[in-house]
Coordinates of C-alpha atoms and ligand atoms in Angstrom, one line a residue:
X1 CA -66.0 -182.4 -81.3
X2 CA -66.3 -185.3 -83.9
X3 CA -68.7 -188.2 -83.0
X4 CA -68.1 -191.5 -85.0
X5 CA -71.1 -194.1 -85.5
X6 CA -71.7 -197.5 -86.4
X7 CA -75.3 -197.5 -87.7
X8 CA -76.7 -200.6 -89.3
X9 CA -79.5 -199.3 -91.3
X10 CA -79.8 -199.6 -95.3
X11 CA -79.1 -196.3 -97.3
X12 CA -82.4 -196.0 -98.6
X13 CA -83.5 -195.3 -95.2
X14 CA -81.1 -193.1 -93.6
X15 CA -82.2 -189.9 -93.1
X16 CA -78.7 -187.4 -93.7
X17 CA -78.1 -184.2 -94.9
X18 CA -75.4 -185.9 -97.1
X19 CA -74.0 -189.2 -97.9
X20 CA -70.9 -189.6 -99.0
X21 CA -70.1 -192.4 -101.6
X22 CA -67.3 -194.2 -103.3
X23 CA -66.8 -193.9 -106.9
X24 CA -63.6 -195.9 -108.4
X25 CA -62.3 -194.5 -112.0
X26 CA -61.8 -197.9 -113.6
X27 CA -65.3 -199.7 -112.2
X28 CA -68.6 -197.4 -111.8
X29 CA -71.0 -200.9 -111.7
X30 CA -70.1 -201.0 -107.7
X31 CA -71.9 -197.2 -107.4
X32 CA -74.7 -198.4 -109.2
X33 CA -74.9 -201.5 -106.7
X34 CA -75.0 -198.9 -103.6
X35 CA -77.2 -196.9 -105.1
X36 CA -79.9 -200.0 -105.2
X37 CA -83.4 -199.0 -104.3
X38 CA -82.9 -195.4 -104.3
X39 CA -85.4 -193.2 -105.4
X40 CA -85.3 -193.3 -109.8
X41 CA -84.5 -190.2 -110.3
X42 CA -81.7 -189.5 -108.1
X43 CA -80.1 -192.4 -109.6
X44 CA -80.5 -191.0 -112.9
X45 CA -79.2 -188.2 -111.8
X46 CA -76.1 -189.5 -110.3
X47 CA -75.5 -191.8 -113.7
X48 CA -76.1 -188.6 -115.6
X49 CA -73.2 -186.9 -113.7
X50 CA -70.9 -189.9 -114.2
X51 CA -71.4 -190.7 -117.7
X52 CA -71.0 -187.0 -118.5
X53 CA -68.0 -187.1 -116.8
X54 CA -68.8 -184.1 -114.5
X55 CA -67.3 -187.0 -112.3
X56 CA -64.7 -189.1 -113.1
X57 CA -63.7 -190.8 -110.0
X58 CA -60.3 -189.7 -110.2
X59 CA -58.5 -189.9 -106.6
X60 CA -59.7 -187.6 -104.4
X61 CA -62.1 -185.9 -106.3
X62 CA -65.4 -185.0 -104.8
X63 CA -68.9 -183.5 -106.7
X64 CA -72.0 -183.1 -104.7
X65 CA -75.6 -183.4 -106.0
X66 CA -78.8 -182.5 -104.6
X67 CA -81.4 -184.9 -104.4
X68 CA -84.4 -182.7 -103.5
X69 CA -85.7 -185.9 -102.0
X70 CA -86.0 -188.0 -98.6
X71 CA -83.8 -190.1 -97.5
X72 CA -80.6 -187.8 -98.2
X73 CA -80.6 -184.6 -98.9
X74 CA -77.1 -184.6 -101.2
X75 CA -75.0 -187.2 -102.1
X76 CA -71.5 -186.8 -102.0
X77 CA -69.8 -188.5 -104.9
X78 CA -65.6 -189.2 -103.7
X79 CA -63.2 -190.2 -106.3
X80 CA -61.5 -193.6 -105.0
X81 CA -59.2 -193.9 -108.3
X82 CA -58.0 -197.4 -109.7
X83 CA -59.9 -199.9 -108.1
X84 CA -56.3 -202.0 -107.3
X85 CA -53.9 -199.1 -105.9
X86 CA -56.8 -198.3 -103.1
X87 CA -54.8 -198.9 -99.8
X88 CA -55.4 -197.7 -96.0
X89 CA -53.7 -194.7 -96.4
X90 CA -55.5 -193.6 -99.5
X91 CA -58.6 -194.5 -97.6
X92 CA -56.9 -192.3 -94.7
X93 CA -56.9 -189.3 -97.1
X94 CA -60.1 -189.9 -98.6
X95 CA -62.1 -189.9 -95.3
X96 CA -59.9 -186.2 -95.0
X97 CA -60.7 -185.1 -97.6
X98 CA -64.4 -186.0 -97.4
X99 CA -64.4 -184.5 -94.0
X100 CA -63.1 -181.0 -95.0
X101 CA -65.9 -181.1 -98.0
X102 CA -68.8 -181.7 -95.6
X103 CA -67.3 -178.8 -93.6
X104 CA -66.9 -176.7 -96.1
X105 CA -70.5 -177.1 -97.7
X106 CA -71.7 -176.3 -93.9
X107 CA -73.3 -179.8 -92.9
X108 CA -72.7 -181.0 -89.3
X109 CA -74.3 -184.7 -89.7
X110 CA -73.1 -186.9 -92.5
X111 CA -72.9 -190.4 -93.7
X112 CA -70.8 -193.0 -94.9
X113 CA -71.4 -195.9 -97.1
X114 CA -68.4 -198.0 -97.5
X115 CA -67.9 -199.1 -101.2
X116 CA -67.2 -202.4 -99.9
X117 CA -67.8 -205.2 -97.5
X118 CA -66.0 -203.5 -94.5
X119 CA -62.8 -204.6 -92.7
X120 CA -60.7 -203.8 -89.8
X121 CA -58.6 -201.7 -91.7
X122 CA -61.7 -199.6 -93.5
X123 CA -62.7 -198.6 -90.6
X124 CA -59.4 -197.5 -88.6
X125 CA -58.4 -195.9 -91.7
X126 CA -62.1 -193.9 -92.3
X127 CA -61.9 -192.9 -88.5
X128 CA -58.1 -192.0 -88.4
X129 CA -58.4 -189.5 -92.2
X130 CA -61.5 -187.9 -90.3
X131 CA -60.6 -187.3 -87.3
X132 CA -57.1 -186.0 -88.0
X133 CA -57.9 -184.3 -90.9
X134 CA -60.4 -182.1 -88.7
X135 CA -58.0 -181.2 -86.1
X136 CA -57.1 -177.0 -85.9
X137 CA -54.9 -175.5 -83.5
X138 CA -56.9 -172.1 -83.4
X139 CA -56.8 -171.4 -79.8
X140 CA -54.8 -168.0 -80.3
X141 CA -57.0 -166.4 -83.4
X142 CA -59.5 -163.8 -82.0
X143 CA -61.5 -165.1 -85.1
X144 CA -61.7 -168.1 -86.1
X145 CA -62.2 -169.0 -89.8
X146 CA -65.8 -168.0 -90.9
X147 CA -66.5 -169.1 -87.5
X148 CA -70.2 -169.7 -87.2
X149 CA -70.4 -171.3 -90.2
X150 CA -67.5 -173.6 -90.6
X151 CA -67.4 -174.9 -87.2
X152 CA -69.8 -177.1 -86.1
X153 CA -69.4 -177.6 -82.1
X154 CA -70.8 -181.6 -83.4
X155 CA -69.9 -183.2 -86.0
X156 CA -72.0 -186.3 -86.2
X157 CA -70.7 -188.8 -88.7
X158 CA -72.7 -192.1 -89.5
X159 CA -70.6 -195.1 -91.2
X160 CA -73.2 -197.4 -92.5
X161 CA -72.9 -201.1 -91.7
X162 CA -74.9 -204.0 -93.3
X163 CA -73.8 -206.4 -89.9
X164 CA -71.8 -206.7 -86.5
X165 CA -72.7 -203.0 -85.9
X166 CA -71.4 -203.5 -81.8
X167 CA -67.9 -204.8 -82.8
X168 CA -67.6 -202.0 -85.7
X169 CA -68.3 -199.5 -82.9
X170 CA -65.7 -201.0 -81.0
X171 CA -63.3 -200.0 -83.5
X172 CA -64.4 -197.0 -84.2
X173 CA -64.2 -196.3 -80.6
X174 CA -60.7 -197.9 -80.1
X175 CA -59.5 -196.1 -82.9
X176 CA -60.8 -192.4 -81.8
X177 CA -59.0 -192.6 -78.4
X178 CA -55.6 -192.9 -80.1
X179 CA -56.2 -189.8 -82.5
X180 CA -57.2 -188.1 -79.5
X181 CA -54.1 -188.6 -78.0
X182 CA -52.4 -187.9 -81.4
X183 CA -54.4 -184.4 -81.3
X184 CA -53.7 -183.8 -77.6
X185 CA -49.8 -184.3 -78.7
X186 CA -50.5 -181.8 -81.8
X187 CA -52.0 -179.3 -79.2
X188 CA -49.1 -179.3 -77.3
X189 CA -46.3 -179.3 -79.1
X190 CA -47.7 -176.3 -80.9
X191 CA -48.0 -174.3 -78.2
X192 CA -46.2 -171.2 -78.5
X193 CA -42.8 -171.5 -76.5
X194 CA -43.7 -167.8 -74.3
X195 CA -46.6 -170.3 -73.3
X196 CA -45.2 -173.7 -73.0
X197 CA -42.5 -173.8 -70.3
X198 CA -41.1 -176.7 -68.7
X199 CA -43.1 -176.2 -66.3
X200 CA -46.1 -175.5 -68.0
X201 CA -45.2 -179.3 -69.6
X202 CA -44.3 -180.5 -66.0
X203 CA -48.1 -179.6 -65.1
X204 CA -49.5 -180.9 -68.3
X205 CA -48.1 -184.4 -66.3
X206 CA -49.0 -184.0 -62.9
X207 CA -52.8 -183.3 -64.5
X208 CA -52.4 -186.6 -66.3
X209 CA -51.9 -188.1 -63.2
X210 CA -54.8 -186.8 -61.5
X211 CA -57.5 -187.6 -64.2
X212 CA -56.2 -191.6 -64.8
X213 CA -55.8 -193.5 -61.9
X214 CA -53.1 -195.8 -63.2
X215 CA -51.2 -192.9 -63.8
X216 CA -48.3 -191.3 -61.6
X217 CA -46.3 -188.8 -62.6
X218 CA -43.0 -187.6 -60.6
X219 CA -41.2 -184.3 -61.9
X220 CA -37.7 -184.1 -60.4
X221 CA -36.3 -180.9 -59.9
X222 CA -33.2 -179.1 -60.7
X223 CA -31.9 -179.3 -57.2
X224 CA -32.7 -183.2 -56.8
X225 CA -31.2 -183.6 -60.4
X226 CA -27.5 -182.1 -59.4
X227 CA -27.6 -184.3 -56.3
X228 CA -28.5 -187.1 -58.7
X229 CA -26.2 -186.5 -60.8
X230 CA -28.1 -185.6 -64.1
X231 CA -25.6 -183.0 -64.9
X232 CA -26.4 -183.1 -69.1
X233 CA -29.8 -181.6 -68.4
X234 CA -28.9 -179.5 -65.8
X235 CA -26.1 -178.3 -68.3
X236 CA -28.2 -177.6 -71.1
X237 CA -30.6 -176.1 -68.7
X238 CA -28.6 -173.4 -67.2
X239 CA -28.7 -170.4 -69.8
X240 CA -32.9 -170.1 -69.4
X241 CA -34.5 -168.5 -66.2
X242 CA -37.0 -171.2 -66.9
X243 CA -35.9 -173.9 -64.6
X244 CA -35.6 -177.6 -66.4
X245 CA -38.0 -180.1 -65.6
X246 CA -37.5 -183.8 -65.6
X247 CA -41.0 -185.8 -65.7
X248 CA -41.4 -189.3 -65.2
X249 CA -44.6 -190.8 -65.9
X250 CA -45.3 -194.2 -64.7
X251 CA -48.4 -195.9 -66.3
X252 CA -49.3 -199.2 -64.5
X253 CA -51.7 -201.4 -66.6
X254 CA -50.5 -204.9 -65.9
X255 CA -51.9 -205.3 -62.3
X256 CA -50.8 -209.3 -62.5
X257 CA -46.7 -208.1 -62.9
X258 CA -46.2 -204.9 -61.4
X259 CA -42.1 -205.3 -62.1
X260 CA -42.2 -205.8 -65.7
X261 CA -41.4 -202.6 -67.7
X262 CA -42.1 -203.6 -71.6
X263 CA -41.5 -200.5 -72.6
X264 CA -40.0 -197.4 -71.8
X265 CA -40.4 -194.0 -74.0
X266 CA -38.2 -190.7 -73.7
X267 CA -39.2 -187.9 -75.5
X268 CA -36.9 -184.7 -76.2
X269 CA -38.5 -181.4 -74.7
X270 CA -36.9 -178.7 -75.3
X271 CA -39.5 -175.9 -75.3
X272 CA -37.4 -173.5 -77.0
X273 CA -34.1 -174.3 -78.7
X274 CA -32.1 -171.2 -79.8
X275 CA -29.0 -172.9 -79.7
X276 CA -27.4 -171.7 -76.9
X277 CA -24.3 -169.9 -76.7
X278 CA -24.0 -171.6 -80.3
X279 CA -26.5 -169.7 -80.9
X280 CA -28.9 -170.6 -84.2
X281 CA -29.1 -168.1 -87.6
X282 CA -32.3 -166.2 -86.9
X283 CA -34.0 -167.3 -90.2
X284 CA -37.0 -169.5 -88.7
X285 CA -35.9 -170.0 -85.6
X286 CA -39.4 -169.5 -84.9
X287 CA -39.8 -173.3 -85.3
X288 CA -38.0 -174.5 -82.8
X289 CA -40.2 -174.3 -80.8
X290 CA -41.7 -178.0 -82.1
X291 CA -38.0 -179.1 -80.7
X292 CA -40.3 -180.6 -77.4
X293 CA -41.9 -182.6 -80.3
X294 CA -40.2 -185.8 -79.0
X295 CA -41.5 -185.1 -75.2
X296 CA -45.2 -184.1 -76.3
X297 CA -45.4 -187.3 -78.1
X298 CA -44.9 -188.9 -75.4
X299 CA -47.5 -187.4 -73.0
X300 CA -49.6 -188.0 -76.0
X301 CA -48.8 -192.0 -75.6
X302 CA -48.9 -192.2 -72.2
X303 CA -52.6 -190.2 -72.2
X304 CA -53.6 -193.1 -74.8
X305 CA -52.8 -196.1 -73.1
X306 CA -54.2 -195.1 -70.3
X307 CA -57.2 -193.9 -71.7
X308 CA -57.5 -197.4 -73.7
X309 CA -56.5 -199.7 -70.5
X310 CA -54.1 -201.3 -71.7
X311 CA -52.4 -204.1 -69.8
X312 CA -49.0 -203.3 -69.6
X313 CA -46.5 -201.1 -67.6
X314 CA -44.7 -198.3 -69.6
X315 CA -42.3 -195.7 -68.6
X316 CA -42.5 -192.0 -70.2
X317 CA -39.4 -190.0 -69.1
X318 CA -39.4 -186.0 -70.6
X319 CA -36.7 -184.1 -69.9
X320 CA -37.9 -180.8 -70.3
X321 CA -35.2 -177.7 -71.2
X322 CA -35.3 -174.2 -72.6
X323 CA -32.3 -173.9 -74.4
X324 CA -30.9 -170.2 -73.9
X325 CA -27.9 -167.9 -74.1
X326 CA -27.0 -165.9 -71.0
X327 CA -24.4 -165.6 -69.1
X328 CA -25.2 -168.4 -67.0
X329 CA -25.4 -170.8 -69.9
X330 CA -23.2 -173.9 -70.4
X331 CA -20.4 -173.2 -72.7
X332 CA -18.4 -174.8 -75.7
X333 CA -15.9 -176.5 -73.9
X334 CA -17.4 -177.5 -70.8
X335 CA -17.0 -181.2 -69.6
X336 CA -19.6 -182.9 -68.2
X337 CA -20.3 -185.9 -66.0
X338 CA -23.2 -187.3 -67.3
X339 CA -25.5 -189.6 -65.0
X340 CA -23.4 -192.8 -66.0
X341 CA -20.4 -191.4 -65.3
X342 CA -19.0 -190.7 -68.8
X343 CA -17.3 -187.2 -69.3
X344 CA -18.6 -185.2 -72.4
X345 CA -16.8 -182.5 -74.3
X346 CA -19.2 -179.7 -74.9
X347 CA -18.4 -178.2 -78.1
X348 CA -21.3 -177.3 -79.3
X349 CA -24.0 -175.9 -77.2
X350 CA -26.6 -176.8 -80.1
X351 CA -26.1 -180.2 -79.8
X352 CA -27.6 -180.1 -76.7
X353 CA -30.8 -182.8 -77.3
X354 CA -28.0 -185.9 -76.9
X355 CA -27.1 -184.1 -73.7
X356 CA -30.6 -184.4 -71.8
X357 CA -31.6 -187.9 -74.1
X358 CA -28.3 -189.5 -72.7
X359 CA -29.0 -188.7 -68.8
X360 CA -32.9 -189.6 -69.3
X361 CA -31.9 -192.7 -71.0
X362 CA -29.5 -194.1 -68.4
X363 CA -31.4 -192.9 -65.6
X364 CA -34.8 -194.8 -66.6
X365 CA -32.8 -198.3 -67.4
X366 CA -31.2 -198.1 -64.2
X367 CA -34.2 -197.1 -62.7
X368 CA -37.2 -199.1 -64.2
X369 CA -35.1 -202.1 -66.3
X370 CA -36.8 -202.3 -68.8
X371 CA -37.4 -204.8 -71.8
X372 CA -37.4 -202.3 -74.2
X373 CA -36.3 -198.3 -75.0
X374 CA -37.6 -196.0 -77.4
X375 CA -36.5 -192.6 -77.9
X376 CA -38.4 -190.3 -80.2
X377 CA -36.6 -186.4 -80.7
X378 CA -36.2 -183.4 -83.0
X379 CA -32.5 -184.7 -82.9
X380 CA -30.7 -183.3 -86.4
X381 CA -30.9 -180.6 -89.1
X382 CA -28.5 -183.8 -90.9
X383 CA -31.6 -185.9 -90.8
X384 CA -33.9 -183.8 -92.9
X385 CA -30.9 -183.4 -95.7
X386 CA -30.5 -187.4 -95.4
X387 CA -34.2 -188.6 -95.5
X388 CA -36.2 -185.4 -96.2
X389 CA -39.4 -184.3 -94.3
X390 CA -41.7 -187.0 -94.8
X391 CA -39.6 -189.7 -92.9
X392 CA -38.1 -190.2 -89.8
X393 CA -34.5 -191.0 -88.9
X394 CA -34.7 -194.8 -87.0
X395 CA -31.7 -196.6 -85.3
X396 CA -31.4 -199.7 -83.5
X397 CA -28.9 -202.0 -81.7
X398 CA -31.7 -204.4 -81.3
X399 CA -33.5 -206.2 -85.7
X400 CA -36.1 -208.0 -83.5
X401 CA -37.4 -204.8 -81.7
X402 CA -36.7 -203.0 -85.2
X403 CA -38.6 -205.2 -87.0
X404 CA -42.2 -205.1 -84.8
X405 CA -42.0 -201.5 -85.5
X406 CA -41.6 -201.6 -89.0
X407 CA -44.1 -203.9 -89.2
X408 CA -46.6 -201.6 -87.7
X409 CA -45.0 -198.6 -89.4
X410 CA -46.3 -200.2 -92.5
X411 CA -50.1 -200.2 -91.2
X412 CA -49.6 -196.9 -89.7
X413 CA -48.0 -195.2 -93.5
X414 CA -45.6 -193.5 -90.2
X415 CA -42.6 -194.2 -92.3
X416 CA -39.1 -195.0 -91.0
X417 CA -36.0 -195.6 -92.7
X418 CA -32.9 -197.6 -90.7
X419 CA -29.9 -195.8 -90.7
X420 CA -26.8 -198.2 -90.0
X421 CA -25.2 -198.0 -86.2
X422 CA -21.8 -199.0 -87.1
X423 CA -18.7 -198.8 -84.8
X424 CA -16.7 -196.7 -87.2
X425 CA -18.6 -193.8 -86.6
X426 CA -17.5 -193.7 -82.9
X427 CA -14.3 -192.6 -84.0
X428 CA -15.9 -189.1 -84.9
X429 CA -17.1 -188.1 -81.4
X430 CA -14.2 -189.5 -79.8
X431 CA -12.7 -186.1 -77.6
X432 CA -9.5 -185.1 -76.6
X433 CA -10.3 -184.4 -73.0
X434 CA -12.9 -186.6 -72.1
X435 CA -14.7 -189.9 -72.9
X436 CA -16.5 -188.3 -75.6
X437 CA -17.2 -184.7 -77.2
X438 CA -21.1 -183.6 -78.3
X439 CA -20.7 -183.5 -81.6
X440 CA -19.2 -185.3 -84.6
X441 CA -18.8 -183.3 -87.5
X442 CA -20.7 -182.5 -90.5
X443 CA -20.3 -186.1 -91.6
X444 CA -23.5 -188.4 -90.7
X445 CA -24.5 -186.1 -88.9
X446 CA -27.7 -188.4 -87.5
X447 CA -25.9 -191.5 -87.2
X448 CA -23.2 -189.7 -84.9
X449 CA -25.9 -188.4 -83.0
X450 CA -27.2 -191.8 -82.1
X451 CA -23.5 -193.1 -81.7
X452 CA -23.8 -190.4 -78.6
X453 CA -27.2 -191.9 -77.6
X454 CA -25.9 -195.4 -77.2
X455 CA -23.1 -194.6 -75.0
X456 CA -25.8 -194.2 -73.0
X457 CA -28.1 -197.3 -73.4
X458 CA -25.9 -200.5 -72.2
X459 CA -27.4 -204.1 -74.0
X460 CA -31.2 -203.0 -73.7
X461 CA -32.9 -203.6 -77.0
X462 CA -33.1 -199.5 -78.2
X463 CA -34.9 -197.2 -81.0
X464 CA -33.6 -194.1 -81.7
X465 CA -36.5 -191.8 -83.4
X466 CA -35.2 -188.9 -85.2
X467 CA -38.2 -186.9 -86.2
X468 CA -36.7 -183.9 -87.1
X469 CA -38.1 -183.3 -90.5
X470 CA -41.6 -185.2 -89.7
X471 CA -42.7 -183.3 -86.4
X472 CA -44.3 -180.2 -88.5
X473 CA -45.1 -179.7 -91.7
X474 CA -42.0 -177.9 -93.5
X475 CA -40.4 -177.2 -96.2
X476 CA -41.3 -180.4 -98.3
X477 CA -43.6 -181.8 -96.6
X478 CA -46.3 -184.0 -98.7
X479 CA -49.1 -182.3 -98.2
X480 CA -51.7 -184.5 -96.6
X481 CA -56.0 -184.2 -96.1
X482 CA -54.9 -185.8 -92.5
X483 CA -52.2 -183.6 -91.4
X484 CA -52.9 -179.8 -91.6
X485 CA -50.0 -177.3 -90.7
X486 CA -48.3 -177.8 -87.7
X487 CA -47.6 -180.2 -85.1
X488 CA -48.4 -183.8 -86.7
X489 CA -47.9 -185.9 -83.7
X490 CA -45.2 -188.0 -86.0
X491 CA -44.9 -191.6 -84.3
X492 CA -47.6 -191.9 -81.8
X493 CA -50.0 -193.8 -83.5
X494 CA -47.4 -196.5 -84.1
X495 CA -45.9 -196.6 -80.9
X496 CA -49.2 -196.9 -79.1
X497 CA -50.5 -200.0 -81.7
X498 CA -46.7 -201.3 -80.8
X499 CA -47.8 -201.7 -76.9
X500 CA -50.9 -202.4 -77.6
X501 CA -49.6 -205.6 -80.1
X502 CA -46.8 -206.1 -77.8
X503 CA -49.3 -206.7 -74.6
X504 CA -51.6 -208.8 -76.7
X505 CA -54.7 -206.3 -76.8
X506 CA -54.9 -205.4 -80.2
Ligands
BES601 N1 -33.3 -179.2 -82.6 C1 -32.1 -179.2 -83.4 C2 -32.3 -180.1 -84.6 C3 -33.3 -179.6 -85.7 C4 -32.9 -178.6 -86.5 C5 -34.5 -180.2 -85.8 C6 -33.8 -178.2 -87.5 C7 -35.4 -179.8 -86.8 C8 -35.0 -178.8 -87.6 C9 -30.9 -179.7 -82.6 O1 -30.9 -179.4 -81.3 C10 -29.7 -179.1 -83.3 O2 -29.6 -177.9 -83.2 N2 -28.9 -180.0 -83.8 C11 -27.7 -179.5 -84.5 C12 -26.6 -180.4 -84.2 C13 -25.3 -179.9 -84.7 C14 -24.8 -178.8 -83.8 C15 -24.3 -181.1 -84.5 C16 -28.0 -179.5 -86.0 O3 -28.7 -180.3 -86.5 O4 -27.6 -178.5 -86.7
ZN602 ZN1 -30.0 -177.5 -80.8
ZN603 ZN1 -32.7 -179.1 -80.3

């Protein structure tokens, strides 16, 4: 467990095992104005150590010395680089990568002292490097890493203020409930998929339900989904033993307009997604299970706004699927009603996330009317060839609703990058034998997929989230202090500041 702290108190009174200090590259006068009133020779040491260049403050560089003296036992020195490329995502890394030091040199208490008069951004950026940075999904290792030593069951970490200790704490605090839902979604959505069932997801819900009180969570079963009509996900359902799962999570915050649904999220679940009877080349298929990415971020955001209060009502649909070959699978060339009405032309059983996006989608407008849709889902292999794996795939019928989230993307460093939805691409899905087929060729391959989508979605301003290549760290992947192999809960941090802008409770 990580514990975050505002503590106004000067440094050369704070009692710590280790504090850990700024150094830029191109400025060293600013460490010599923190280090003001320490002990003489512990200053001498440190300016010893920097003018020998044993230090040089380059980015991300870290050197400890011992001070064999009260306040602090060591100081951490942390390269900050050049003073005027320092942003909130280099401060995100930097607070990683400070974290991982302190673990590694065995301390469970530490402290902080900013380099600078603190803001709001400081501090949400020092909080979010840490505690993400520290997450480990090691429930399945008999032995943990050097376990006695490198895990501390408290890590206690002090940021220093010189004023307005209360409010700092208050971001701090604010700040630590959304990377714990970001962790929680991590957790999840690396899960092993012998493990994670829909119905293990389904109960993931229902227990969200039970621990927040403005939390309800129905799961709609396969039986009341053929009556309803959700024939996509019963389709894609049908090859696994595992019976599909539909969860809707209703989050009520706004107790003055019970009606109004701001927002309403759908994440793609599929616990397991071989392919189907289209079945997948065996060559890490092992990673498909992170295809229930899209539908673990969303329990993830509906566990955060609930946990922060926030005042709004939002909407988390997951349809959750195990995607199987058997003989009662769907097949290439079945047609499907879907929820709307529209007839799709199966033709590939691998395109089968459009399939239980499309009926989630339609049901929850029709169902909950609401101002706003955002999809988030391991949609296409074509997305990782068009933007790589450090960006996500983003589509949109709606620049105003774009916009707000690329505005927060930019806070966030959760980057997104618009691909067009033009009408010419419709022509590619368009299907001989019904309305429209599952697939659109090798062409576009994304922007087909969310051609399907909006077949789907009527006038409501949309986002399509393809986070295919940003869900788990792959194959080119930046490596990142903050986000250590895995699951990296891709998008929830945004879409949990974008309620929480959008309902006025920053
Ligand atoms: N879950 C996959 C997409 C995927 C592949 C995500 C690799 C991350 C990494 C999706 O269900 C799928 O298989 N899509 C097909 C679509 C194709 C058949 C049109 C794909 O991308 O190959
Ligand atoms: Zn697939
Ligand atoms: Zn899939």
């Amino acid at each position: 467990m990580v514990k975050l702290i505002a503590e106004q108190i000067p440094i050369t009174s704070k009692q710590t095992p280790l504090v850990v200090i700024g150094v830029f590259e191109d400025e060293v006068e600013g460490l010599m104005k923190v280090l003001d009133g320490i002990s003489a020779p512990v200053v001498e040491m440190v300016e010893r150590v920097v003018k020998e260049k044993e230090h040089t403050g380059s980015f991300g560089s870290s050197c400890i010395v011992h001070c064999f003296t009260s306040p602090m036992d060591r100081i951490m020195l942390l390269g900050l680089g050049q003073k005027k490329s320092l942003d909130k995502e280099k401060i995100r890394v930097l607070a990683g990568k400070a974290a991982a030091r302190a673990i590694e040199i065995n301390v469970s208490e530490y402290s902080i002292k900013p380099y600078t008069q603190l803001t709001k951004d400081f501090v949400e950026a020092v909080c979010e490097g840490t505690c993400l940075s520290l997450y480990k999904f090691d429930q399945y290792l008999s032995q943990k890493t050097g376990e006695s030593l490198h895990d501390p069951p408290l890590l206690k970490i002090s940021l220093l203020v010189d004023r307005d200790r209360e409010e700092w704490q208050r971001v701090l605090d604010k700040t630590k409930i959304i990377i714990d839902a970001v962790n929680f979604g991590r957790d999840l959505a690396n899960l092993p998929p012998n493990e994670c069932s829909p119905e293990y997801l389904a109960r993931v819900a229902l227990d969200l339900s039970s621990r927040h009180p403005r939390i309800s969570t129905r799961i709609i079963e396969r039986y009341e989904m053929e009556s309803l009509g959700l024939n996509g996900i019963v389709a894609v359902g049908m090859g696994s033993n595992k019976p599909p799962k539909l969860v809707i999570i209703e989050y009520r915050g706004n107790e003055g307009s019970s009606t109004t649904v701001p927002f309403l999220f759908v994440g793609k679940a599929v616990t397991f997604d071989t392919g189907g009877i289209s079945i997948k080349p065996s060559e890490r298929m092992d990673e498909m299970k992170f295809d229930k990415s899209g539908g673990c971020d969303v329990l993830a955001i509906m566990s955060g706004l609930a946990k922060l209060e926030v005042k709004a009502n939002v909407i988390g649909i997951i349809p959750c699927v195990e995607n199987m070959p058997s003989s009662s699978s769907y097949r290439p060339g079945d047609i499907l009603r879907m929820y709307n009405g529209k007839t799709v032309e199966v033709i590939n059983t691998d395109a089968e996330g459009r399939l239980i996006l499309a009926d989630s989608i339609a049901y929850g407008i029709e169902k909950y009317n609401p101002n706003s849709v955002i999809d988030l889902a391991t949609l296409t292999g074509a997305c990782i060839v068009a933007l790589g794996s450090n960006i996500a795939g983003a589509l949109s019928n709606s620049p105003e609703l774009f916009a707000k989230l690329r505005q927060i993307s930019e806070k966030t460093n959760e980057k997104f990058w618009e691909l067009p939805l033009y009408p010419e691409f419709s022509e590619q899905i368009r299907s001989k034998f019904a309305d429209i087929k599952n697939i659109g060729g090798r062409a576009g391959g994304t922007i087909t997929a969310a051609i399907f989508l909006s077949n789907f979605v009527n006038e409501t301003p949309w986002i399509h989230l393809d986070i295919a290549g940003t869900a788990w760290t792959q194959d080119g992947t930046w490596d990142k202090s903050y986000n250590p192999k895995g699951a990296t809960g891709f998008g929830i941090r945004s879409l949990i500041r974008l309620v929480l802008d959008e309902s006025g409770s920053r």
